[in-house]
PDB file of C-alpha atoms and ligand atoms in Angstrom:
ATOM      1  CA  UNK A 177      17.527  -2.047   8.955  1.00 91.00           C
ATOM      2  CA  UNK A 178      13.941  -1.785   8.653  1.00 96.00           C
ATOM      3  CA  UNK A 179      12.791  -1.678   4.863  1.00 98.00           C
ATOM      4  CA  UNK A 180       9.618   0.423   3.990  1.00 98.00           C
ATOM      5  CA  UNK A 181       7.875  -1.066   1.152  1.00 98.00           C
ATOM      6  CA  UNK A 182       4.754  -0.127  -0.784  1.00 98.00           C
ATOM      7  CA  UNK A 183       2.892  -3.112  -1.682  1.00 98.00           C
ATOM      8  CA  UNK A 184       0.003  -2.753  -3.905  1.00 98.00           C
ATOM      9  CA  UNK A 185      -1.826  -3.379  -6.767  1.00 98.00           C
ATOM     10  CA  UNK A 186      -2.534  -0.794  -9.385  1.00 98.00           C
ATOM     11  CA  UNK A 187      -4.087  -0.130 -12.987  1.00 98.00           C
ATOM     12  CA  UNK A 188      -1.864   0.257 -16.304  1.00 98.00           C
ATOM     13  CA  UNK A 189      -2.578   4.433 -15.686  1.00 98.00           C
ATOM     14  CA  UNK A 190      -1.415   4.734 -12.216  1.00 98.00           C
ATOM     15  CA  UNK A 191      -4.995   4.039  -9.942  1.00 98.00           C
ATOM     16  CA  UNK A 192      -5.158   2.761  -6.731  1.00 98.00           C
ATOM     17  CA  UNK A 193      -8.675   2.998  -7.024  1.00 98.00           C
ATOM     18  CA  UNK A 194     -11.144   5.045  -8.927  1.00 98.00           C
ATOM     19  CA  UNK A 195     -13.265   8.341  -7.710  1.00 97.00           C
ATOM     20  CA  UNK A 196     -15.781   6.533  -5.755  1.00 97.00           C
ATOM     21  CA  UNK A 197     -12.765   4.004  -4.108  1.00 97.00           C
ATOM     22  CA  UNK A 198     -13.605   1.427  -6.089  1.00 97.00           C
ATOM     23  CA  UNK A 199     -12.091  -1.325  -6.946  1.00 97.00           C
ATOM     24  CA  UNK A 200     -14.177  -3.274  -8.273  1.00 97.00           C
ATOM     25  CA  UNK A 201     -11.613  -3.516 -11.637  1.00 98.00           C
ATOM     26  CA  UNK A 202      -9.306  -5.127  -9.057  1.00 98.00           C
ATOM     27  CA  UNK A 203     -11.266  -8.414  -8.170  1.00 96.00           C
ATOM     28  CA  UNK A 204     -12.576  -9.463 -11.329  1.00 98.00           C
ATOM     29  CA  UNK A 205      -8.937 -10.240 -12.638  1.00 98.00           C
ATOM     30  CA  UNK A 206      -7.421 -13.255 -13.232  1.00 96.00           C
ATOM     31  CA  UNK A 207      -4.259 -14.157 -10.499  1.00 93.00           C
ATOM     32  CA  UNK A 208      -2.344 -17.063  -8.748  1.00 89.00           C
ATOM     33  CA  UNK A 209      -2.048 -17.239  -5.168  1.00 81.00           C
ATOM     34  CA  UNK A 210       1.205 -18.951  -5.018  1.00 75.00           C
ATOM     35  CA  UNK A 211      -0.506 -22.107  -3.481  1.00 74.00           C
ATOM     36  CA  UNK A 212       0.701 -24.143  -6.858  1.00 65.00           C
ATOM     37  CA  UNK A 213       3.843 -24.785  -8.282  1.00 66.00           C
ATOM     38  CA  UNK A 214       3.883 -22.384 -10.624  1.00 67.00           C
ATOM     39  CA  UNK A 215       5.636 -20.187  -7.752  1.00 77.00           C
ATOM     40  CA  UNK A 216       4.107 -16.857  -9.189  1.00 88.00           C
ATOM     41  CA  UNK A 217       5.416 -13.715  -7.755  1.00 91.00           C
ATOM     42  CA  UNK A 218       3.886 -10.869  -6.128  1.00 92.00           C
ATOM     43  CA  UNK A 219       1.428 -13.247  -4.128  1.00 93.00           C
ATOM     44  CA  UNK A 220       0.123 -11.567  -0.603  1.00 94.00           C
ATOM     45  CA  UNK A 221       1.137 -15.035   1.070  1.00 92.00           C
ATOM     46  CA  UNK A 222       4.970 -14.579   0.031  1.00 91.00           C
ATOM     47  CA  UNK A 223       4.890 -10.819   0.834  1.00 96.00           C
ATOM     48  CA  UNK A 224       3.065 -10.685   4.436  1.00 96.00           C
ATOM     49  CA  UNK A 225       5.512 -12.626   5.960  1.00 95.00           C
ATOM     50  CA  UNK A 226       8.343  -9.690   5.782  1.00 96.00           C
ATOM     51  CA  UNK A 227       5.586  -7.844   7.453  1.00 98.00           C
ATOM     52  CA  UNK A 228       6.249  -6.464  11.512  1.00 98.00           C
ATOM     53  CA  UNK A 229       3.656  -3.037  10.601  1.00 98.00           C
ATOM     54  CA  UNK A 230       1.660  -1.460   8.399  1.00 98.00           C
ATOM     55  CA  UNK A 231       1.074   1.950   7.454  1.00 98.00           C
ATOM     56  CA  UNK A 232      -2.316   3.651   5.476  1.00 98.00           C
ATOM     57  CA  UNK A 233      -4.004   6.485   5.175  1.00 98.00           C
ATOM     58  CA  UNK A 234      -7.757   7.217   6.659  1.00 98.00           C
ATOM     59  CA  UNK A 235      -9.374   6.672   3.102  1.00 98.00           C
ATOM     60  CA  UNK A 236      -7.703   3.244   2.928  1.00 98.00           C
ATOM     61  CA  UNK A 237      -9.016   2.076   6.636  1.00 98.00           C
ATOM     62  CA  UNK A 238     -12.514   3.391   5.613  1.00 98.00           C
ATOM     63  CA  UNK A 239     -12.443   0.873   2.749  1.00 97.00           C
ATOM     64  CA  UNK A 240     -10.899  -1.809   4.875  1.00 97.00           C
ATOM     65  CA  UNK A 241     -13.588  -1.254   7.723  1.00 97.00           C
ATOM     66  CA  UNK A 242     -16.888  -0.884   5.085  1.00 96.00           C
ATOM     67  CA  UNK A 243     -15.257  -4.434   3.370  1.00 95.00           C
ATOM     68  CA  UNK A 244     -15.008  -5.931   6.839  1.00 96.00           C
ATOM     69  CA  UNK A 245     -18.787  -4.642   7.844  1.00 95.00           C
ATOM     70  CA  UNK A 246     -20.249  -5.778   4.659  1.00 95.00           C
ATOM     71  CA  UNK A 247     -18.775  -9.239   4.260  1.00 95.00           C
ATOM     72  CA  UNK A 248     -19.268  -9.853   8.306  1.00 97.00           C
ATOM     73  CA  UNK A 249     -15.735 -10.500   8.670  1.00 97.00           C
ATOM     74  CA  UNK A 250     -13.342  -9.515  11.449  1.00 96.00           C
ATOM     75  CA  UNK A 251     -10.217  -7.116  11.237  1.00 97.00           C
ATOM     76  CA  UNK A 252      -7.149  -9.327   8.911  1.00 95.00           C
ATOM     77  CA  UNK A 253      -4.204  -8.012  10.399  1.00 96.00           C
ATOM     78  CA  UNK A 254      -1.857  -9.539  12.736  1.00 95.00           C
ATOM     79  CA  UNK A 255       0.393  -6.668  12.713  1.00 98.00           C
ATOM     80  CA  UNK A 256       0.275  -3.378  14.151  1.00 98.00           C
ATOM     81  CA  UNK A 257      -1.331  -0.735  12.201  1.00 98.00           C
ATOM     82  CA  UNK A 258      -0.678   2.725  12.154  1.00 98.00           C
ATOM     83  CA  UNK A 259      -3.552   4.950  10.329  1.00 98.00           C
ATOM     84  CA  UNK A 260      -2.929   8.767   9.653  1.00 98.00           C
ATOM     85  CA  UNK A 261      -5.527  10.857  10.052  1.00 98.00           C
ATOM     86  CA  UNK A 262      -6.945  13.906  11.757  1.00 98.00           C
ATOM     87  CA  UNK A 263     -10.239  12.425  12.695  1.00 98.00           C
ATOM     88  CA  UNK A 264     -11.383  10.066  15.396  1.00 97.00           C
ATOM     89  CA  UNK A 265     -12.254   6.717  13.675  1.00 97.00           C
ATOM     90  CA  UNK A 266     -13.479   4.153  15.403  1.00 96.00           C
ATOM     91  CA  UNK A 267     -10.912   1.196  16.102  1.00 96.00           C
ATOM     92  CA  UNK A 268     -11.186  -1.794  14.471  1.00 96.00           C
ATOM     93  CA  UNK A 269      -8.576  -4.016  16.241  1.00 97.00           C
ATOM     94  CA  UNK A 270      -6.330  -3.532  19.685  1.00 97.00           C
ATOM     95  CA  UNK A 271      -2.960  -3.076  16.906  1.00 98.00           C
ATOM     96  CA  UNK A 272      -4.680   0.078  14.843  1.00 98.00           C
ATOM     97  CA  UNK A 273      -2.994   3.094  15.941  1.00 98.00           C
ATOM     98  CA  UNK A 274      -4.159   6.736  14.899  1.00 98.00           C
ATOM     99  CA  UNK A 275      -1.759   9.157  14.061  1.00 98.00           C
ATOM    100  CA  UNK A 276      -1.266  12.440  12.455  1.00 98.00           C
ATOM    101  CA  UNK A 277       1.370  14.535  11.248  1.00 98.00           C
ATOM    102  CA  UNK A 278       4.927  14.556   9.328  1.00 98.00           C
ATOM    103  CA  UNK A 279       5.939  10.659   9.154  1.00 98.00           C
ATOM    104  CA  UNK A 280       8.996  11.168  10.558  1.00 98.00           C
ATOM    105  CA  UNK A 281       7.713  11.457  13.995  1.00 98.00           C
ATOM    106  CA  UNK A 282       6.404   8.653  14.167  1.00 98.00           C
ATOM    107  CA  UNK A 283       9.274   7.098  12.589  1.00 98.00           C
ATOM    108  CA  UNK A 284      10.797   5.698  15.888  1.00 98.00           C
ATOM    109  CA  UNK A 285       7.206   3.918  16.861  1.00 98.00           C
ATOM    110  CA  UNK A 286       6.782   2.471  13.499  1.00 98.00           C
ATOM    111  CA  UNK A 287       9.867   0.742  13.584  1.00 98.00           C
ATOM    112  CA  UNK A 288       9.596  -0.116  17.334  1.00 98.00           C
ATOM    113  CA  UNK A 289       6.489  -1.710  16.242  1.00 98.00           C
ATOM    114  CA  UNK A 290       8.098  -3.828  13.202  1.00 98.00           C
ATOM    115  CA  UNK A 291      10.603  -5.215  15.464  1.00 98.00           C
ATOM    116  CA  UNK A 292      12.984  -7.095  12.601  1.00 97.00           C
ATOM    117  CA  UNK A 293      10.586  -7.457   9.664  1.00 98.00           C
ATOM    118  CA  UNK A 294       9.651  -4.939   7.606  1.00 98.00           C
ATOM    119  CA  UNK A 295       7.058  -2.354   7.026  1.00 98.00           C
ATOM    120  CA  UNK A 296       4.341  -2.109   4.786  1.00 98.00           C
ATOM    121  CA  UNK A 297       2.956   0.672   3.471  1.00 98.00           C
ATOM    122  CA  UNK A 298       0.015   0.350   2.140  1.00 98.00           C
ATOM    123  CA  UNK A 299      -1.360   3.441   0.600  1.00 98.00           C
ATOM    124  CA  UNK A 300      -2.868   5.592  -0.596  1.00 97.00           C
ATOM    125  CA  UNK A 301      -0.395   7.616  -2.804  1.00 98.00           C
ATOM    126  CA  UNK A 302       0.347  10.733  -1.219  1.00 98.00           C
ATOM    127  CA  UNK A 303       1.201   9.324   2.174  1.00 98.00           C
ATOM    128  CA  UNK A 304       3.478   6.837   0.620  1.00 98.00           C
ATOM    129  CA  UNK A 305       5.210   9.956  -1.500  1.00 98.00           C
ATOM    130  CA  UNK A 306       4.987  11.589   2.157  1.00 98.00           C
ATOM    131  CA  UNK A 307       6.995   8.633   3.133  1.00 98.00           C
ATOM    132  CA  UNK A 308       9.599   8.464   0.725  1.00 98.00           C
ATOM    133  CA  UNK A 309      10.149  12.466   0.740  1.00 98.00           C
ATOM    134  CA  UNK A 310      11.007  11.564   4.471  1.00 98.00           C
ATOM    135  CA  UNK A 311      13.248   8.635   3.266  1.00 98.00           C
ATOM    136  CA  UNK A 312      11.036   6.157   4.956  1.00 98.00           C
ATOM    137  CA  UNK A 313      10.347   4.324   1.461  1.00 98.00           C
ATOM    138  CA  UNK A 314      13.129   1.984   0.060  1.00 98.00           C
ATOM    139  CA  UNK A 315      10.782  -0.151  -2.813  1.00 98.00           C
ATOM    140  CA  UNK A 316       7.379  -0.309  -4.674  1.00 98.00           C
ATOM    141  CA  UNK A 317       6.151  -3.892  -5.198  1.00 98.00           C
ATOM    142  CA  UNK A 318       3.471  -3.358  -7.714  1.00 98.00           C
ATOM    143  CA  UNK A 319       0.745  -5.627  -9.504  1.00 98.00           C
ATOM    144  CA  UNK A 320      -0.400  -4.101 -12.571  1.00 98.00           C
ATOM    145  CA  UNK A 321      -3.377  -4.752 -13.614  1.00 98.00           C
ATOM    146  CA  UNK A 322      -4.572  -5.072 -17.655  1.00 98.00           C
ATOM    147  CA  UNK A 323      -7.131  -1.824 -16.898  1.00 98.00           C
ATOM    148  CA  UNK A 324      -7.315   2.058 -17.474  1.00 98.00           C
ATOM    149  CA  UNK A 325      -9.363   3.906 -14.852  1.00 98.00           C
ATOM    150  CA  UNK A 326      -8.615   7.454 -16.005  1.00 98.00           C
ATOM    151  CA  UNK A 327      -9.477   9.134 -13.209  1.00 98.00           C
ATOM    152  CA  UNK A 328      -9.440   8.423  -9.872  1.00 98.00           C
ATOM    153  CA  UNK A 329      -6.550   7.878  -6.299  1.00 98.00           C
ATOM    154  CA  UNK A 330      -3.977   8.178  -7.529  1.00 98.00           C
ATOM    155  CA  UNK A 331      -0.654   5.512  -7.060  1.00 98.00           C
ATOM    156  CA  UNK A 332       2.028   7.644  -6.671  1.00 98.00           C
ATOM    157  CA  UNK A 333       0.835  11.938  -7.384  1.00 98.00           C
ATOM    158  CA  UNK A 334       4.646  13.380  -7.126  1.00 97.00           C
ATOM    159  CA  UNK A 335       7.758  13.142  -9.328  1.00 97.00           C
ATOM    160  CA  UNK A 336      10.308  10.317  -8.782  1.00 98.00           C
ATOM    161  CA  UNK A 337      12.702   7.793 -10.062  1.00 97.00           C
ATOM    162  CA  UNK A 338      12.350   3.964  -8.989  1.00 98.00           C
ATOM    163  CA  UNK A 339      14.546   1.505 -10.412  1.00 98.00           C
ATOM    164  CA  UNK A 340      13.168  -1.768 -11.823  1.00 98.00           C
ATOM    165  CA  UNK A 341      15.132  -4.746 -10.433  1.00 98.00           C
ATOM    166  CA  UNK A 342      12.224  -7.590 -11.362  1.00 97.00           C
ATOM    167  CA  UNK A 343       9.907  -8.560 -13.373  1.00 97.00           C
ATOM    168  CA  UNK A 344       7.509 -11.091 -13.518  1.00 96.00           C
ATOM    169  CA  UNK A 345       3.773 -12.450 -14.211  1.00 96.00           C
ATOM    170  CA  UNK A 346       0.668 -13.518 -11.857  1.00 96.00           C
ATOM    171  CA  UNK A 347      -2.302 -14.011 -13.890  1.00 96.00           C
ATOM    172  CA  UNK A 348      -3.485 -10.865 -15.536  1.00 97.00           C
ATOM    173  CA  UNK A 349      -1.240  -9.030 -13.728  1.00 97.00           C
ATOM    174  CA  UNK A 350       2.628  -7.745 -14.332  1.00 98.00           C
ATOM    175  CA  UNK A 351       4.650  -7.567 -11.218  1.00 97.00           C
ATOM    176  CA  UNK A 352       6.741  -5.096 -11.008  1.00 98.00           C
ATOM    177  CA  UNK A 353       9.115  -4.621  -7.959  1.00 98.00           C
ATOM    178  CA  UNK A 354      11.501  -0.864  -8.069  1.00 98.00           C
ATOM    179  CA  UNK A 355      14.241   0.546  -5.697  1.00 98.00           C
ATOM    180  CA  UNK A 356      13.220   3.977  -4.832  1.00 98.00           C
ATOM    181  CA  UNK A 357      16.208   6.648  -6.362  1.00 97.00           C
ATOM    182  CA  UNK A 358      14.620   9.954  -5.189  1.00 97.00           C
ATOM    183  CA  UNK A 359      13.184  13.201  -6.727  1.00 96.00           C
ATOM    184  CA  UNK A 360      14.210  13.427 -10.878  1.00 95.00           C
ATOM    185  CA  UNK A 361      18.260  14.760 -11.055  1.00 94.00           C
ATOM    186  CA  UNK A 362      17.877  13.022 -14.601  1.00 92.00           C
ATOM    187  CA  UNK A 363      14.885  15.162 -16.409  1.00 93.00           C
TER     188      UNK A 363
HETATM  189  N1  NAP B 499      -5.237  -1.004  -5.354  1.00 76.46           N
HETATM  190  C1  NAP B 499      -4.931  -1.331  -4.102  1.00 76.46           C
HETATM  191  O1  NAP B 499      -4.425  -2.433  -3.830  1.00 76.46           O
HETATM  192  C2  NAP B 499      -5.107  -0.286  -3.043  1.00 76.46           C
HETATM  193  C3  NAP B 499      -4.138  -0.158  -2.047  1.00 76.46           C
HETATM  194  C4  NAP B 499      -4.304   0.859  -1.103  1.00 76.46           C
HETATM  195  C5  NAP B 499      -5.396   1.699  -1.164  1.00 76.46           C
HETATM  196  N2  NAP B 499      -6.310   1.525  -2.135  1.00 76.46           N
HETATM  197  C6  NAP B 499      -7.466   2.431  -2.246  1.00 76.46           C
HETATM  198  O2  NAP B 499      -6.979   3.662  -2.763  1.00 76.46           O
HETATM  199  C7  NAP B 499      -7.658   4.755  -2.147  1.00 76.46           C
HETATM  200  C8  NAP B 499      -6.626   5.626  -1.459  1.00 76.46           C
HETATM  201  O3  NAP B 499      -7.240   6.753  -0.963  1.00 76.46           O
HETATM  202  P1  NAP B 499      -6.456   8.147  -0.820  1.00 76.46           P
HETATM  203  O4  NAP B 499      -5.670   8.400  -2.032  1.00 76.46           O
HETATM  204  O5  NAP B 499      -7.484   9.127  -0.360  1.00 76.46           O
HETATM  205  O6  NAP B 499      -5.389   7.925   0.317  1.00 76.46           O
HETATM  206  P2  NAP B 499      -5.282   7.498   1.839  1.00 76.46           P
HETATM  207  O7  NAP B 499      -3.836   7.663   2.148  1.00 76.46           O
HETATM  208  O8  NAP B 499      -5.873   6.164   2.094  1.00 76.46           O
HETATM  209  O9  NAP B 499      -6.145   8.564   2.692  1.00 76.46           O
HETATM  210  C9  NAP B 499      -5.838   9.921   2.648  1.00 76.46           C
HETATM  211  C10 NAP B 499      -6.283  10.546   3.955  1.00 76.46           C
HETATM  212  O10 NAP B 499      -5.419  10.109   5.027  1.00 76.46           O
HETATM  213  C11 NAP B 499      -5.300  11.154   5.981  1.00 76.46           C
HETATM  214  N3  NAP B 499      -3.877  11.531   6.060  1.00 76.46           N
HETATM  215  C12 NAP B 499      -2.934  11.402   5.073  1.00 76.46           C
HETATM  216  N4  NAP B 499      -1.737  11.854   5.517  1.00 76.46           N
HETATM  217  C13 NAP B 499      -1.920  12.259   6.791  1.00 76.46           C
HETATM  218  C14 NAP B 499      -1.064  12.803   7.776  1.00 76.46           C
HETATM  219  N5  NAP B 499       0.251  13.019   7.541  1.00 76.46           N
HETATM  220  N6  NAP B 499      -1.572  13.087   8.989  1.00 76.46           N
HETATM  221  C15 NAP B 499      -2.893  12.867   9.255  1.00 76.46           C
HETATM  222  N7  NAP B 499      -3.758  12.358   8.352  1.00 76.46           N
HETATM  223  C16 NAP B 499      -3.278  12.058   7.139  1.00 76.46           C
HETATM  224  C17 NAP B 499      -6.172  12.292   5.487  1.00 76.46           C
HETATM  225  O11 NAP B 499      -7.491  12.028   5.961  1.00 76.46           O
HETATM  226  P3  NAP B 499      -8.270  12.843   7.110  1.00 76.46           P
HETATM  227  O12 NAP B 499      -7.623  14.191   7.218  1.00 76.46           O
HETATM  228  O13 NAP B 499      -9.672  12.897   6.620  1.00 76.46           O
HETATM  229  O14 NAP B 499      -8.155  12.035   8.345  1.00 76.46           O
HETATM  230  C18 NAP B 499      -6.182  12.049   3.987  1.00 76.46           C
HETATM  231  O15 NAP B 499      -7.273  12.638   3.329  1.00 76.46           O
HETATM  232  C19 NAP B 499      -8.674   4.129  -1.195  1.00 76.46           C
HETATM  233  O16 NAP B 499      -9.898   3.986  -1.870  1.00 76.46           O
HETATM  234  C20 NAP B 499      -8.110   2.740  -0.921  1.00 76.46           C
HETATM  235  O17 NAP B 499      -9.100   1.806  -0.568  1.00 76.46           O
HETATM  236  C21 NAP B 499      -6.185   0.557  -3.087  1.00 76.46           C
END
């Protein structure tokens, strides 16, 4: 079965990013790419490998693309990528896919696309509480970052329960992977 898991990194309040999509908080912390032996978790290297698709949001691609223009570099994915939005953006890559609408119909094609490995959502908040309300989420792998934003996109903006099943430490950051439960029955 095809597992749908948000992967990201996030401040100690809950940020993706702040107001202006920054995240410049993000890069100037401390973290281990795996490459050693001290076999830190959470690494990108360790996770993109369970990868067949991904899955963002238009606000996410638009900060993927104005990365890619400024630093000169060329689109990072291998996988197919599926972007919701209603706009036309311009494609970066012959695997980005524009959609729109209710996750679930596209449900069939996402997982089509993922063939046996999993699928990563990668933000931003809502669509990934979009995707679990349509029970296309099953964990949250997060890397939580020593920062307070206070404001700003938010990591998750609904009510749930996850379930922490581990723990661990890269660098500055705690990684934190949780089951999704649902919608509170508890509180
Ligand atoms: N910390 C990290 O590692 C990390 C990870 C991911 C993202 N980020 C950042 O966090 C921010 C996330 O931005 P965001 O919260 O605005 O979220 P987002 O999900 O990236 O973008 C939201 C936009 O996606 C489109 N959209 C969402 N659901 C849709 C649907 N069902 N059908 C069609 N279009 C849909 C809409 O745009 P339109 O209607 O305008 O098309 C919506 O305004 C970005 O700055 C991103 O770079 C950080």
């Amino acid at each position: 079965m095809t597992r749908y898991r948000y992967y990201t990194a996030t401040t100690l309040d809950g940020y993706l990013a702040d107001e202006h999509d920054s995240l410049d908080w993000l890069f100037v912390q401390e973290q281990d790419d795996g490459s050693g032996e001290t076999g830190a978790p959470g690494t990108y290297e360790q996770f993109i490998g369970t990868i067949g698709a991904a899955v963002m949001g238009a606000t996410t691609y638009e900060w993927v693309a104005r990365h890619l223009r400024e630093k000169g570099e060329a689109w990072p994915y291998a996988m197919p990528c599926f972007v919701f939005t209603h706009r036309e953006l311009e494609p970066l890559d012959d695997g980005v896919r524009f959609v729109a609408g209710p996750p679930a119909e596209h449900r069939a094609a996402i997982e089509e696309a993922a063939g046996d490995l999993d699928v990563w959502m990668v933000g931003g908040g809502a669509l990934a509480a979009d995707f679990a309300e349509a029970g296309m989420l099953d964990d949250v792998l997060l890397s939580i970052a020593p920062v307070t934003l206070g404001a700003g996109r938010p990591l998750f903006p609904r009510r749930y329960e996850l379930r922490l099943t581990e723990l661990g430490r890269n660098g500055a950051f705690v990684v934190a992977t949780y089951d999704v439960v649902g919608p509170p029955t508890r509180w």
